[in-house]
Amino acid sequence: MPPLFGRSIEHRQRDSLTTQVLRDLSGRIEKGELKPGDRLPTERELMALYGVSRTVVREAVSSLRSSGRIATQQGRGAWVLDPPSSLGFRLEDADLNTVQDVLQVMEIRIALESEAAALAAARRTAEQLVSLRHAFGALEASISKPDSSAEHDVRFHLEIARATGNHYFTELYGGLAPRLVPRARLDLFKNDPDGKVAYLQRIQQEHAQIQQAIARGDSEAARAAMRLHLTNSRERLRAALDRRGTEPAAG
């Protein structure tokens, strides 16, 4: 295990502890301080290192796993994975303006839906939890039929907006929905059905983290899981643009 850390994180009120731990670990992976194959410190070591609870460490590690940055195995701990060599996106020139537009809308999604997830975790009713669970199950089932997955994705996020108990979230999301889910407007996996299924499975892992946090009533974890999911979605699209040698429009 490499000598990684010298002090605990700063407990800034504007960010949850889970978010701070997640950001620090992610940064160390991106900088190469934690390389593919390196093992993460144990759960107990991370608790002592960051001065946080077991729950915070588990949420951060779970988010890293769902984003494909680490793998975990009972009895072996957690280790860093190689970055994916390709996300499999295939973009045509006619798609580029659409992708740029979606990237800008993704910035709105990150702000809007991260807070919606936190509120949903705090306010959801038993009936809304059932609706969210059904939406998640339908989305899971749609992975084997990728052409219908975008519709179920929208429904899942809409149920979260409804669970806030604030009709403005629902109205805002409903008005933006046609622009919110990239694959509803773009065929990012032209002639690559296997790549599309793998992509949807990765996204569903992120959805699971959100759904579980809301079910537990954990607002901070729900906010962090939603932010990570939407940030990952934005960066997957940005990577597709970069491979085309095109920068997204400023927004």
JSON list of C-alpha atoms in Angstrom, two decimals:
[
{"chain": "A", "resi": 1, "resn": "MET", "atom": "CA", "xyz": [0.00, 0.00, 0.00]},
{"chain": "A", "resi": 2, "resn": "PRO", "atom": "CA", "xyz": [1.52, 3.37, -0.97]},
{"chain": "A", "resi": 3, "resn": "PRO", "atom": "CA", "xyz": [2.05, 6.05, 1.72]},
{"chain": "A", "resi": 4, "resn": "LEU", "atom": "CA", "xyz": [-0.93, 8.18, 0.81]},
{"chain": "A", "resi": 5, "resn": "PHE", "atom": "CA", "xyz": [-2.12, 10.43, 3.52]},
{"chain": "A", "resi": 6, "resn": "GLY", "atom": "CA", "xyz": [-0.71, 12.69, 6.15]},
{"chain": "A", "resi": 7, "resn": "ARG", "atom": "CA", "xyz": [-3.79, 14.26, 7.70]},
{"chain": "A", "resi": 8, "resn": "SER", "atom": "CA", "xyz": [-7.55, 14.04, 7.88]},
{"chain": "A", "resi": 9, "resn": "ILE", "atom": "CA", "xyz": [-9.89, 16.00, 5.65]},
{"chain": "A", "resi": 10, "resn": "GLU", "atom": "CA", "xyz": [-11.18, 19.41, 6.62]},
{"chain": "A", "resi": 11, "resn": "HIS", "atom": "CA", "xyz": [-14.77, 19.19, 7.77]},
{"chain": "A", "resi": 12, "resn": "ARG", "atom": "CA", "xyz": [-16.31, 21.91, 5.62]},
{"chain": "A", "resi": 13, "resn": "GLN", "atom": "CA", "xyz": [-20.00, 22.42, 6.30]},
{"chain": "A", "resi": 14, "resn": "ARG", "atom": "CA", "xyz": [-20.91, 23.04, 2.67]},
{"chain": "A", "resi": 15, "resn": "ASP", "atom": "CA", "xyz": [-19.90, 19.50, 1.68]},
{"chain": "A", "resi": 16, "resn": "SER", "atom": "CA", "xyz": [-20.97, 16.26, 3.32]},
{"chain": "A", "resi": 17, "resn": "LEU", "atom": "CA", "xyz": [-18.24, 14.14, 4.88]},
{"chain": "A", "resi": 18, "resn": "THR", "atom": "CA", "xyz": [-18.97, 11.42, 2.32]},
{"chain": "A", "resi": 19, "resn": "THR", "atom": "CA", "xyz": [-18.45, 13.92, -0.50]},
{"chain": "A", "resi": 20, "resn": "GLN", "atom": "CA", "xyz": [-15.16, 15.13, 1.00]},
{"chain": "A", "resi": 21, "resn": "VAL", "atom": "CA", "xyz": [-13.78, 11.62, 1.43]},
{"chain": "A", "resi": 22, "resn": "LEU", "atom": "CA", "xyz": [-14.97, 10.66, -2.05]},
{"chain": "A", "resi": 23, "resn": "ARG", "atom": "CA", "xyz": [-13.41, 13.76, -3.60]},
{"chain": "A", "resi": 24, "resn": "ASP", "atom": "CA", "xyz": [-10.08, 13.19, -1.84]},
{"chain": "A", "resi": 25, "resn": "LEU", "atom": "CA", "xyz": [-9.84, 9.52, -2.84]},
{"chain": "A", "resi": 26, "resn": "SER", "atom": "CA", "xyz": [-10.93, 10.28, -6.41]},
{"chain": "A", "resi": 27, "resn": "GLY", "atom": "CA", "xyz": [-8.34, 13.03, -6.66]},
{"chain": "A", "resi": 28, "resn": "ARG", "atom": "CA", "xyz": [-5.57, 10.71, -5.52]},
{"chain": "A", "resi": 29, "resn": "ILE", "atom": "CA", "xyz": [-6.59, 8.16, -8.13]},
{"chain": "A", "resi": 30, "resn": "GLU", "atom": "CA", "xyz": [-6.68, 10.79, -10.87]},
{"chain": "A", "resi": 31, "resn": "LYS", "atom": "CA", "xyz": [-3.27, 12.17, -9.85]},
{"chain": "A", "resi": 32, "resn": "GLY", "atom": "CA", "xyz": [-1.74, 8.70, -9.87]},
{"chain": "A", "resi": 33, "resn": "GLU", "atom": "CA", "xyz": [-1.04, 8.65, -6.14]},
{"chain": "A", "resi": 34, "resn": "LEU", "atom": "CA", "xyz": [-3.23, 5.57, -6.15]},
{"chain": "A", "resi": 35, "resn": "LYS", "atom": "CA", "xyz": [-2.39, 3.52, -9.23]},
{"chain": "A", "resi": 36, "resn": "PRO", "atom": "CA", "xyz": [-4.24, 0.61, -10.85]},
{"chain": "A", "resi": 37, "resn": "GLY", "atom": "CA", "xyz": [-3.65, -2.46, -8.71]},
{"chain": "A", "resi": 38, "resn": "ASP", "atom": "CA", "xyz": [-2.95, -0.49, -5.53]},
{"chain": "A", "resi": 39, "resn": "ARG", "atom": "CA", "xyz": [-5.01, -1.47, -2.53]},
{"chain": "A", "resi": 40, "resn": "LEU", "atom": "CA", "xyz": [-6.97, 1.11, -0.62]},
{"chain": "A", "resi": 41, "resn": "PRO", "atom": "CA", "xyz": [-6.36, 1.37, 3.13]},
{"chain": "A", "resi": 42, "resn": "THR", "atom": "CA", "xyz": [-8.70, -0.81, 5.16]},
{"chain": "A", "resi": 43, "resn": "GLU", "atom": "CA", "xyz": [-12.05, 0.51, 6.32]},
{"chain": "A", "resi": 44, "resn": "ARG", "atom": "CA", "xyz": [-10.69, 1.00, 9.83]},
{"chain": "A", "resi": 45, "resn": "GLU", "atom": "CA", "xyz": [-7.61, 2.80, 8.48]},
{"chain": "A", "resi": 46, "resn": "LEU", "atom": "CA", "xyz": [-9.75, 5.14, 6.38]},
{"chain": "A", "resi": 47, "resn": "MET", "atom": "CA", "xyz": [-11.93, 5.92, 9.40]},
{"chain": "A", "resi": 48, "resn": "ALA", "atom": "CA", "xyz": [-8.87, 6.88, 11.43]},
{"chain": "A", "resi": 49, "resn": "LEU", "atom": "CA", "xyz": [-7.23, 8.67, 8.53]},
{"chain": "A", "resi": 50, "resn": "TYR", "atom": "CA", "xyz": [-10.17, 10.95, 7.75]},
{"chain": "A", "resi": 51, "resn": "GLY", "atom": "CA", "xyz": [-11.65, 11.10, 11.23]},
{"chain": "A", "resi": 52, "resn": "VAL", "atom": "CA", "xyz": [-15.06, 9.94, 10.01]},
{"chain": "A", "resi": 53, "resn": "SER", "atom": "CA", "xyz": [-17.54, 7.18, 10.79]},
{"chain": "A", "resi": 54, "resn": "ARG", "atom": "CA", "xyz": [-17.75, 3.72, 9.25]},
{"chain": "A", "resi": 55, "resn": "THR", "atom": "CA", "xyz": [-20.92, 4.78, 7.40]},
{"chain": "A", "resi": 56, "resn": "VAL", "atom": "CA", "xyz": [-19.11, 7.68, 5.71]},
{"chain": "A", "resi": 57, "resn": "VAL", "atom": "CA", "xyz": [-16.25, 5.43, 4.59]},
{"chain": "A", "resi": 58, "resn": "ARG", "atom": "CA", "xyz": [-18.63, 2.79, 3.25]},
{"chain": "A", "resi": 59, "resn": "GLU", "atom": "CA", "xyz": [-20.66, 5.34, 1.30]},
{"chain": "A", "resi": 60, "resn": "ALA", "atom": "CA", "xyz": [-17.51, 6.82, -0.28]},
{"chain": "A", "resi": 61, "resn": "VAL", "atom": "CA", "xyz": [-16.08, 3.41, -1.17]},
{"chain": "A", "resi": 62, "resn": "SER", "atom": "CA", "xyz": [-19.45, 2.30, -2.55]},
{"chain": "A", "resi": 63, "resn": "SER", "atom": "CA", "xyz": [-19.60, 5.37, -4.80]},
{"chain": "A", "resi": 64, "resn": "LEU", "atom": "CA", "xyz": [-16.08, 4.72, -6.08]},
{"chain": "A", "resi": 65, "resn": "ARG", "atom": "CA", "xyz": [-17.05, 1.14, -6.85]},
{"chain": "A", "resi": 66, "resn": "SER", "atom": "CA", "xyz": [-20.26, 2.12, -8.65]},
{"chain": "A", "resi": 67, "resn": "SER", "atom": "CA", "xyz": [-18.32, 4.56, -10.84]},
{"chain": "A", "resi": 68, "resn": "GLY", "atom": "CA", "xyz": [-15.90, 1.81, -11.88]},
{"chain": "A", "resi": 69, "resn": "ARG", "atom": "CA", "xyz": [-12.83, 3.32, -10.20]},
{"chain": "A", "resi": 70, "resn": "ILE", "atom": "CA", "xyz": [-12.25, 0.51, -7.71]},
{"chain": "A", "resi": 71, "resn": "ALA", "atom": "CA", "xyz": [-13.23, -3.10, -7.18]},
{"chain": "A", "resi": 72, "resn": "THR", "atom": "CA", "xyz": [-13.98, -4.77, -3.86]},
{"chain": "A", "resi": 73, "resn": "GLN", "atom": "CA", "xyz": [-14.04, -8.38, -2.79]},
{"chain": "A", "resi": 74, "resn": "GLN", "atom": "CA", "xyz": [-14.83, -10.00, 0.54]},
{"chain": "A", "resi": 75, "resn": "GLY", "atom": "CA", "xyz": [-11.59, -10.85, 2.29]},
{"chain": "A", "resi": 76, "resn": "ARG", "atom": "CA", "xyz": [-9.43, -8.98, -0.23]},
{"chain": "A", "resi": 77, "resn": "GLY", "atom": "CA", "xyz": [-10.45, -5.39, 0.42]},
{"chain": "A", "resi": 78, "resn": "ALA", "atom": "CA", "xyz": [-10.58, -2.75, -2.31]},
{"chain": "A", "resi": 79, "resn": "TRP", "atom": "CA", "xyz": [-8.14, -1.97, -5.09]},
{"chain": "A", "resi": 80, "resn": "VAL", "atom": "CA", "xyz": [-7.88, 0.56, -7.91]},
{"chain": "A", "resi": 81, "resn": "LEU", "atom": "CA", "xyz": [-8.94, -0.48, -11.39]},
{"chain": "A", "resi": 82, "resn": "ASP", "atom": "CA", "xyz": [-7.47, 0.46, -14.73]},
{"chain": "A", "resi": 83, "resn": "PRO", "atom": "CA", "xyz": [-9.36, 3.36, -16.32]},
{"chain": "A", "resi": 84, "resn": "PRO", "atom": "CA", "xyz": [-11.66, 2.19, -19.10]},
{"chain": "A", "resi": 85, "resn": "SER", "atom": "CA", "xyz": [-9.87, 2.44, -22.43]},
{"chain": "A", "resi": 86, "resn": "SER", "atom": "CA", "xyz": [-13.02, 3.40, -24.27]},
{"chain": "A", "resi": 87, "resn": "LEU", "atom": "CA", "xyz": [-16.63, 4.09, -23.40]},
{"chain": "A", "resi": 88, "resn": "GLY", "atom": "CA", "xyz": [-17.73, 2.85, -26.80]},
{"chain": "A", "resi": 89, "resn": "PHE", "atom": "CA", "xyz": [-19.41, 6.07, -27.89]},
{"chain": "A", "resi": 90, "resn": "ARG", "atom": "CA", "xyz": [-19.66, 6.59, -31.62]},
{"chain": "A", "resi": 91, "resn": "LEU", "atom": "CA", "xyz": [-20.66, 10.09, -32.63]},
{"chain": "A", "resi": 92, "resn": "GLU", "atom": "CA", "xyz": [-21.47, 11.36, -36.07]},
{"chain": "A", "resi": 93, "resn": "ASP", "atom": "CA", "xyz": [-20.79, 14.96, -37.09]},
{"chain": "A", "resi": 94, "resn": "ALA", "atom": "CA", "xyz": [-24.52, 15.68, -37.09]},
{"chain": "A", "resi": 95, "resn": "ASP", "atom": "CA", "xyz": [-24.67, 14.74, -33.39]},
{"chain": "A", "resi": 96, "resn": "LEU", "atom": "CA", "xyz": [-22.15, 17.27, -32.14]},
{"chain": "A", "resi": 97, "resn": "ASN", "atom": "CA", "xyz": [-24.39, 20.28, -31.63]},
{"chain": "A", "resi": 98, "resn": "THR", "atom": "CA", "xyz": [-26.87, 18.06, -29.83]},
{"chain": "A", "resi": 99, "resn": "VAL", "atom": "CA", "xyz": [-24.18, 16.70, -27.51]},
{"chain": "A", "resi": 100, "resn": "GLN", "atom": "CA", "xyz": [-22.93, 20.20, -26.74]},
{"chain": "A", "resi": 101, "resn": "ASP", "atom": "CA", "xyz": [-26.47, 21.21, -25.85]},
{"chain": "A", "resi": 102, "resn": "VAL", "atom": "CA", "xyz": [-26.87, 18.18, -23.58]},
{"chain": "A", "resi": 103, "resn": "LEU", "atom": "CA", "xyz": [-23.58, 18.98, -21.82]},
{"chain": "A", "resi": 104, "resn": "GLN", "atom": "CA", "xyz": [-24.91, 22.41, -20.92]},
{"chain": "A", "resi": 105, "resn": "VAL", "atom": "CA", "xyz": [-28.19, 20.98, -19.69]},
{"chain": "A", "resi": 106, "resn": "MET", "atom": "CA", "xyz": [-26.22, 18.46, -17.59]},
{"chain": "A", "resi": 107, "resn": "GLU", "atom": "CA", "xyz": [-24.87, 21.38, -15.55]},
{"chain": "A", "resi": 108, "resn": "ILE", "atom": "CA", "xyz": [-28.45, 22.27, -14.65]},
{"chain": "A", "resi": 109, "resn": "ARG", "atom": "CA", "xyz": [-29.22, 18.66, -13.81]},
{"chain": "A", "resi": 110, "resn": "ILE", "atom": "CA", "xyz": [-26.31, 18.42, -11.38]},
{"chain": "A", "resi": 111, "resn": "ALA", "atom": "CA", "xyz": [-27.53, 21.46, -9.44]},
{"chain": "A", "resi": 112, "resn": "LEU", "atom": "CA", "xyz": [-31.23, 20.61, -9.58]},
{"chain": "A", "resi": 113, "resn": "GLU", "atom": "CA", "xyz": [-31.26, 16.88, -9.04]},
{"chain": "A", "resi": 114, "resn": "SER", "atom": "CA", "xyz": [-28.57, 16.63, -6.37]},
{"chain": "A", "resi": 115, "resn": "GLU", "atom": "CA", "xyz": [-30.71, 18.77, -4.09]},
{"chain": "A", "resi": 116, "resn": "ALA", "atom": "CA", "xyz": [-33.87, 16.95, -5.18]},
{"chain": "A", "resi": 117, "resn": "ALA", "atom": "CA", "xyz": [-32.33, 13.63, -4.14]},
{"chain": "A", "resi": 118, "resn": "ALA", "atom": "CA", "xyz": [-31.42, 15.03, -0.71]},
{"chain": "A", "resi": 119, "resn": "LEU", "atom": "CA", "xyz": [-34.94, 16.38, -0.19]},
{"chain": "A", "resi": 120, "resn": "ALA", "atom": "CA", "xyz": [-36.48, 13.13, -1.43]},
{"chain": "A", "resi": 121, "resn": "ALA", "atom": "CA", "xyz": [-34.48, 11.17, 1.16]},
{"chain": "A", "resi": 122, "resn": "ALA", "atom": "CA", "xyz": [-35.76, 13.47, 3.91]},
{"chain": "A", "resi": 123, "resn": "ARG", "atom": "CA", "xyz": [-39.40, 13.73, 2.80]},
{"chain": "A", "resi": 124, "resn": "ARG", "atom": "CA", "xyz": [-40.38, 10.63, 0.82]},
{"chain": "A", "resi": 125, "resn": "THR", "atom": "CA", "xyz": [-43.54, 8.85, 1.88]},
{"chain": "A", "resi": 126, "resn": "ALA", "atom": "CA", "xyz": [-44.01, 5.09, 2.01]},
{"chain": "A", "resi": 127, "resn": "GLU", "atom": "CA", "xyz": [-46.10, 5.29, -1.16]},
{"chain": "A", "resi": 128, "resn": "GLN", "atom": "CA", "xyz": [-43.41, 7.30, -2.96]},
{"chain": "A", "resi": 129, "resn": "LEU", "atom": "CA", "xyz": [-40.78, 4.76, -1.94]},
{"chain": "A", "resi": 130, "resn": "VAL", "atom": "CA", "xyz": [-42.89, 2.05, -3.56]},
{"chain": "A", "resi": 131, "resn": "SER", "atom": "CA", "xyz": [-43.19, 4.12, -6.75]},
{"chain": "A", "resi": 132, "resn": "LEU", "atom": "CA", "xyz": [-39.44, 4.74, -6.79]},
{"chain": "A", "resi": 133, "resn": "ARG", "atom": "CA", "xyz": [-38.73, 1.06, -6.26]},
{"chain": "A", "resi": 134, "resn": "HIS", "atom": "CA", "xyz": [-41.05, 0.12, -9.13]},
{"chain": "A", "resi": 135, "resn": "ALA", "atom": "CA", "xyz": [-39.38, 2.71, -11.39]},
{"chain": "A", "resi": 136, "resn": "PHE", "atom": "CA", "xyz": [-35.96, 1.34, -10.47]},
{"chain": "A", "resi": 137, "resn": "GLY", "atom": "CA", "xyz": [-37.12, -2.22, -11.19]},
{"chain": "A", "resi": 138, "resn": "ALA", "atom": "CA", "xyz": [-38.52, -1.23, -14.57]},
{"chain": "A", "resi": 139, "resn": "LEU", "atom": "CA", "xyz": [-35.26, 0.51, -15.40]},
{"chain": "A", "resi": 140, "resn": "GLU", "atom": "CA", "xyz": [-33.32, -2.60, -14.38]},
{"chain": "A", "resi": 141, "resn": "ALA", "atom": "CA", "xyz": [-35.49, -4.76, -16.62]},
{"chain": "A", "resi": 142, "resn": "SER", "atom": "CA", "xyz": [-35.07, -2.39, -19.56]},
{"chain": "A", "resi": 143, "resn": "ILE", "atom": "CA", "xyz": [-31.32, -2.98, -19.72]},
{"chain": "A", "resi": 144, "resn": "SER", "atom": "CA", "xyz": [-31.97, -6.06, -21.83]},
{"chain": "A", "resi": 145, "resn": "LYS", "atom": "CA", "xyz": [-34.08, -3.88, -24.16]},
{"chain": "A", "resi": 146, "resn": "PRO", "atom": "CA", "xyz": [-31.86, -0.79, -24.49]},
{"chain": "A", "resi": 147, "resn": "ASP", "atom": "CA", "xyz": [-34.14, 1.03, -26.92]},
{"chain": "A", "resi": 148, "resn": "SER", "atom": "CA", "xyz": [-36.68, 1.56, -24.14]},
{"chain": "A", "resi": 149, "resn": "SER", "atom": "CA", "xyz": [-34.21, 2.38, -21.35]},
{"chain": "A", "resi": 150, "resn": "ALA", "atom": "CA", "xyz": [-34.28, 6.16, -21.80]},
{"chain": "A", "resi": 151, "resn": "GLU", "atom": "CA", "xyz": [-38.00, 6.31, -21.07]},
{"chain": "A", "resi": 152, "resn": "HIS", "atom": "CA", "xyz": [-37.53, 4.34, -17.84]},
{"chain": "A", "resi": 153, "resn": "ASP", "atom": "CA", "xyz": [-34.54, 6.48, -16.89]},
{"chain": "A", "resi": 154, "resn": "VAL", "atom": "CA", "xyz": [-36.69, 9.62, -17.13]},
{"chain": "A", "resi": 155, "resn": "ARG", "atom": "CA", "xyz": [-39.37, 7.96, -15.00]},
{"chain": "A", "resi": 156, "resn": "PHE", "atom": "CA", "xyz": [-36.85, 7.04, -12.28]},
{"chain": "A", "resi": 157, "resn": "HIS", "atom": "CA", "xyz": [-35.59, 10.60, -12.00]},
{"chain": "A", "resi": 158, "resn": "LEU", "atom": "CA", "xyz": [-39.11, 11.98, -12.14]},
{"chain": "A", "resi": 159, "resn": "GLU", "atom": "CA", "xyz": [-40.14, 9.82, -9.18]},
{"chain": "A", "resi": 160, "resn": "ILE", "atom": "CA", "xyz": [-37.28, 11.34, -7.21]},
{"chain": "A", "resi": 161, "resn": "ALA", "atom": "CA", "xyz": [-38.48, 14.83, -8.10]},
{"chain": "A", "resi": 162, "resn": "ARG", "atom": "CA", "xyz": [-42.00, 13.91, -6.95]},
{"chain": "A", "resi": 163, "resn": "ALA", "atom": "CA", "xyz": [-40.68, 12.54, -3.67]},
{"chain": "A", "resi": 164, "resn": "THR", "atom": "CA", "xyz": [-39.36, 16.00, -2.74]},
{"chain": "A", "resi": 165, "resn": "GLY", "atom": "CA", "xyz": [-42.93, 17.06, -2.04]},
{"chain": "A", "resi": 166, "resn": "ASN", "atom": "CA", "xyz": [-42.18, 20.28, -3.95]},
{"chain": "A", "resi": 167, "resn": "HIS", "atom": "CA", "xyz": [-44.16, 20.49, -7.16]},
{"chain": "A", "resi": 168, "resn": "TYR", "atom": "CA", "xyz": [-41.70, 22.96, -8.67]},
{"chain": "A", "resi": 169, "resn": "PHE", "atom": "CA", "xyz": [-39.04, 20.24, -8.84]},
{"chain": "A", "resi": 170, "resn": "THR", "atom": "CA", "xyz": [-41.50, 18.03, -10.70]},
{"chain": "A", "resi": 171, "resn": "GLU", "atom": "CA", "xyz": [-42.48, 20.81, -13.08]},
{"chain": "A", "resi": 172, "resn": "LEU", "atom": "CA", "xyz": [-38.89, 21.82, -13.77]},
{"chain": "A", "resi": 173, "resn": "TYR", "atom": "CA", "xyz": [-37.83, 18.24, -14.39]},
{"chain": "A", "resi": 174, "resn": "GLY", "atom": "CA", "xyz": [-40.86, 17.53, -16.56]},
{"chain": "A", "resi": 175, "resn": "GLY", "atom": "CA", "xyz": [-40.16, 20.58, -18.69]},
{"chain": "A", "resi": 176, "resn": "LEU", "atom": "CA", "xyz": [-36.52, 19.64, -19.19]},
{"chain": "A", "resi": 177, "resn": "ALA", "atom": "CA", "xyz": [-37.05, 15.88, -19.53]},
{"chain": "A", "resi": 178, "resn": "PRO", "atom": "CA", "xyz": [-36.83, 15.75, -23.36]},
{"chain": "A", "resi": 179, "resn": "ARG", "atom": "CA", "xyz": [-33.31, 17.19, -23.08]},
{"chain": "A", "resi": 180, "resn": "LEU", "atom": "CA", "xyz": [-32.18, 15.48, -19.89]},
{"chain": "A", "resi": 181, "resn": "VAL", "atom": "CA", "xyz": [-31.26, 11.92, -20.88]},
{"chain": "A", "resi": 182, "resn": "PRO", "atom": "CA", "xyz": [-28.54, 11.92, -23.55]},
{"chain": "A", "resi": 183, "resn": "ARG", "atom": "CA", "xyz": [-29.43, 8.55, -25.03]},
{"chain": "A", "resi": 184, "resn": "ALA", "atom": "CA", "xyz": [-33.04, 9.72, -25.47]},
{"chain": "A", "resi": 185, "resn": "ARG", "atom": "CA", "xyz": [-31.76, 12.12, -28.13]},
{"chain": "A", "resi": 186, "resn": "LEU", "atom": "CA", "xyz": [-28.53, 10.52, -29.34]},
{"chain": "A", "resi": 187, "resn": "ASP", "atom": "CA", "xyz": [-27.49, 7.08, -30.47]},
{"chain": "A", "resi": 188, "resn": "LEU", "atom": "CA", "xyz": [-24.19, 6.94, -28.61]},
{"chain": "A", "resi": 189, "resn": "PHE", "atom": "CA", "xyz": [-23.56, 3.28, -29.42]},
{"chain": "A", "resi": 190, "resn": "LYS", "atom": "CA", "xyz": [-24.10, 2.97, -33.14]},
{"chain": "A", "resi": 191, "resn": "ASN", "atom": "CA", "xyz": [-23.75, -0.69, -34.17]},
{"chain": "A", "resi": 192, "resn": "ASP", "atom": "CA", "xyz": [-22.47, -1.66, -30.71]},
{"chain": "A", "resi": 193, "resn": "PRO", "atom": "CA", "xyz": [-25.34, -3.29, -28.77]},
{"chain": "A", "resi": 194, "resn": "ASP", "atom": "CA", "xyz": [-22.99, -5.01, -26.30]},
{"chain": "A", "resi": 195, "resn": "GLY", "atom": "CA", "xyz": [-21.34, -1.69, -25.50]},
{"chain": "A", "resi": 196, "resn": "LYS", "atom": "CA", "xyz": [-24.73, -0.13, -24.91]},
{"chain": "A", "resi": 197, "resn": "VAL", "atom": "CA", "xyz": [-25.77, -2.84, -22.46]},
{"chain": "A", "resi": 198, "resn": "ALA", "atom": "CA", "xyz": [-22.48, -2.50, -20.55]},
{"chain": "A", "resi": 199, "resn": "TYR", "atom": "CA", "xyz": [-23.00, 1.27, -20.41]},
{"chain": "A", "resi": 200, "resn": "LEU", "atom": "CA", "xyz": [-26.53, 0.85, -19.03]},
{"chain": "A", "resi": 201, "resn": "GLN", "atom": "CA", "xyz": [-25.33, -1.63, -16.42]},
{"chain": "A", "resi": 202, "resn": "ARG", "atom": "CA", "xyz": [-22.75, 0.86, -15.18]},
{"chain": "A", "resi": 203, "resn": "ILE", "atom": "CA", "xyz": [-25.36, 3.60, -14.97]},
{"chain": "A", "resi": 204, "resn": "GLN", "atom": "CA", "xyz": [-27.74, 1.28, -13.12]},
{"chain": "A", "resi": 205, "resn": "GLN", "atom": "CA", "xyz": [-25.12, 0.73, -10.43]},
{"chain": "A", "resi": 206, "resn": "GLU", "atom": "CA", "xyz": [-25.11, 4.48, -9.90]},
{"chain": "A", "resi": 207, "resn": "HIS", "atom": "CA", "xyz": [-28.92, 4.55, -9.83]},
{"chain": "A", "resi": 208, "resn": "ALA", "atom": "CA", "xyz": [-28.85, 1.82, -7.18]},
{"chain": "A", "resi": 209, "resn": "GLN", "atom": "CA", "xyz": [-26.71, 3.98, -4.90]},
{"chain": "A", "resi": 210, "resn": "ILE", "atom": "CA", "xyz": [-29.21, 6.83, -5.24]},
{"chain": "A", "resi": 211, "resn": "GLN", "atom": "CA", "xyz": [-32.25, 4.65, -4.66]},
{"chain": "A", "resi": 212, "resn": "GLN", "atom": "CA", "xyz": [-30.74, 2.96, -1.61]},
{"chain": "A", "resi": 213, "resn": "ALA", "atom": "CA", "xyz": [-29.74, 6.25, 0.00]},
{"chain": "A", "resi": 214, "resn": "ILE", "atom": "CA", "xyz": [-33.25, 7.66, -0.48]},
{"chain": "A", "resi": 215, "resn": "ALA", "atom": "CA", "xyz": [-34.78, 4.47, 0.93]},
{"chain": "A", "resi": 216, "resn": "ARG", "atom": "CA", "xyz": [-32.54, 4.80, 4.03]},
{"chain": "A", "resi": 217, "resn": "GLY", "atom": "CA", "xyz": [-33.53, 8.44, 4.44]},
{"chain": "A", "resi": 218, "resn": "ASP", "atom": "CA", "xyz": [-29.87, 9.50, 4.15]},
{"chain": "A", "resi": 219, "resn": "SER", "atom": "CA", "xyz": [-30.00, 12.95, 2.56]},
{"chain": "A", "resi": 220, "resn": "GLU", "atom": "CA", "xyz": [-26.26, 13.55, 2.40]},
{"chain": "A", "resi": 221, "resn": "ALA", "atom": "CA", "xyz": [-25.57, 10.18, 0.80]},
{"chain": "A", "resi": 222, "resn": "ALA", "atom": "CA", "xyz": [-28.42, 10.69, -1.67]},
{"chain": "A", "resi": 223, "resn": "ARG", "atom": "CA", "xyz": [-27.07, 14.11, -2.66]},
{"chain": "A", "resi": 224, "resn": "ALA", "atom": "CA", "xyz": [-23.53, 12.74, -3.08]},
{"chain": "A", "resi": 225, "resn": "ALA", "atom": "CA", "xyz": [-24.71, 9.70, -5.07]},
{"chain": "A", "resi": 226, "resn": "MET", "atom": "CA", "xyz": [-26.81, 11.83, -7.43]},
{"chain": "A", "resi": 227, "resn": "ARG", "atom": "CA", "xyz": [-24.01, 14.35, -7.94]},
{"chain": "A", "resi": 228, "resn": "LEU", "atom": "CA", "xyz": [-21.54, 11.56, -8.69]},
{"chain": "A", "resi": 229, "resn": "HIS", "atom": "CA", "xyz": [-23.96, 9.90, -11.13]},
{"chain": "A", "resi": 230, "resn": "LEU", "atom": "CA", "xyz": [-24.69, 13.08, -13.08]},
{"chain": "A", "resi": 231, "resn": "THR", "atom": "CA", "xyz": [-21.06, 14.22, -13.04]},
{"chain": "A", "resi": 232, "resn": "ASN", "atom": "CA", "xyz": [-20.05, 10.83, -14.42]},
{"chain": "A", "resi": 233, "resn": "SER", "atom": "CA", "xyz": [-22.73, 11.14, -17.12]},
{"chain": "A", "resi": 234, "resn": "ARG", "atom": "CA", "xyz": [-21.45, 14.57, -18.09]},
{"chain": "A", "resi": 235, "resn": "GLU", "atom": "CA", "xyz": [-17.85, 13.39, -18.24]},
{"chain": "A", "resi": 236, "resn": "ARG", "atom": "CA", "xyz": [-18.77, 10.35, -20.33]},
{"chain": "A", "resi": 237, "resn": "LEU", "atom": "CA", "xyz": [-20.28, 12.70, -22.88]},
{"chain": "A", "resi": 238, "resn": "ARG", "atom": "CA", "xyz": [-17.36, 15.10, -22.65]},
{"chain": "A", "resi": 239, "resn": "ALA", "atom": "CA", "xyz": [-14.96, 12.22, -23.30]},
{"chain": "A", "resi": 240, "resn": "ALA", "atom": "CA", "xyz": [-16.94, 11.37, -26.42]},
{"chain": "A", "resi": 241, "resn": "LEU", "atom": "CA", "xyz": [-16.55, 14.93, -27.63]},
{"chain": "A", "resi": 242, "resn": "ASP", "atom": "CA", "xyz": [-12.84, 14.96, -26.84]},
{"chain": "A", "resi": 243, "resn": "ARG", "atom": "CA", "xyz": [-12.31, 11.85, -28.94]},
{"chain": "A", "resi": 244, "resn": "ARG", "atom": "CA", "xyz": [-13.90, 13.74, -31.80]},
{"chain": "A", "resi": 245, "resn": "GLY", "atom": "CA", "xyz": [-11.47, 16.60, -31.24]},
{"chain": "A", "resi": 246, "resn": "THR", "atom": "CA", "xyz": [-14.30, 18.98, -30.43]},
{"chain": "A", "resi": 247, "resn": "GLU", "atom": "CA", "xyz": [-14.74, 21.06, -27.31]},
{"chain": "A", "resi": 248, "resn": "PRO", "atom": "CA", "xyz": [-18.25, 21.62, -25.90]},
{"chain": "A", "resi": 249, "resn": "ALA", "atom": "CA", "xyz": [-19.70, 25.07, -26.17]},
{"chain": "A", "resi": 250, "resn": "ALA", "atom": "CA", "xyz": [-19.26, 27.25, -23.11]},
{"chain": "A", "resi": 251, "resn": "GLY", "atom": "CA", "xyz": [-22.38, 27.51, -21.02]}
]
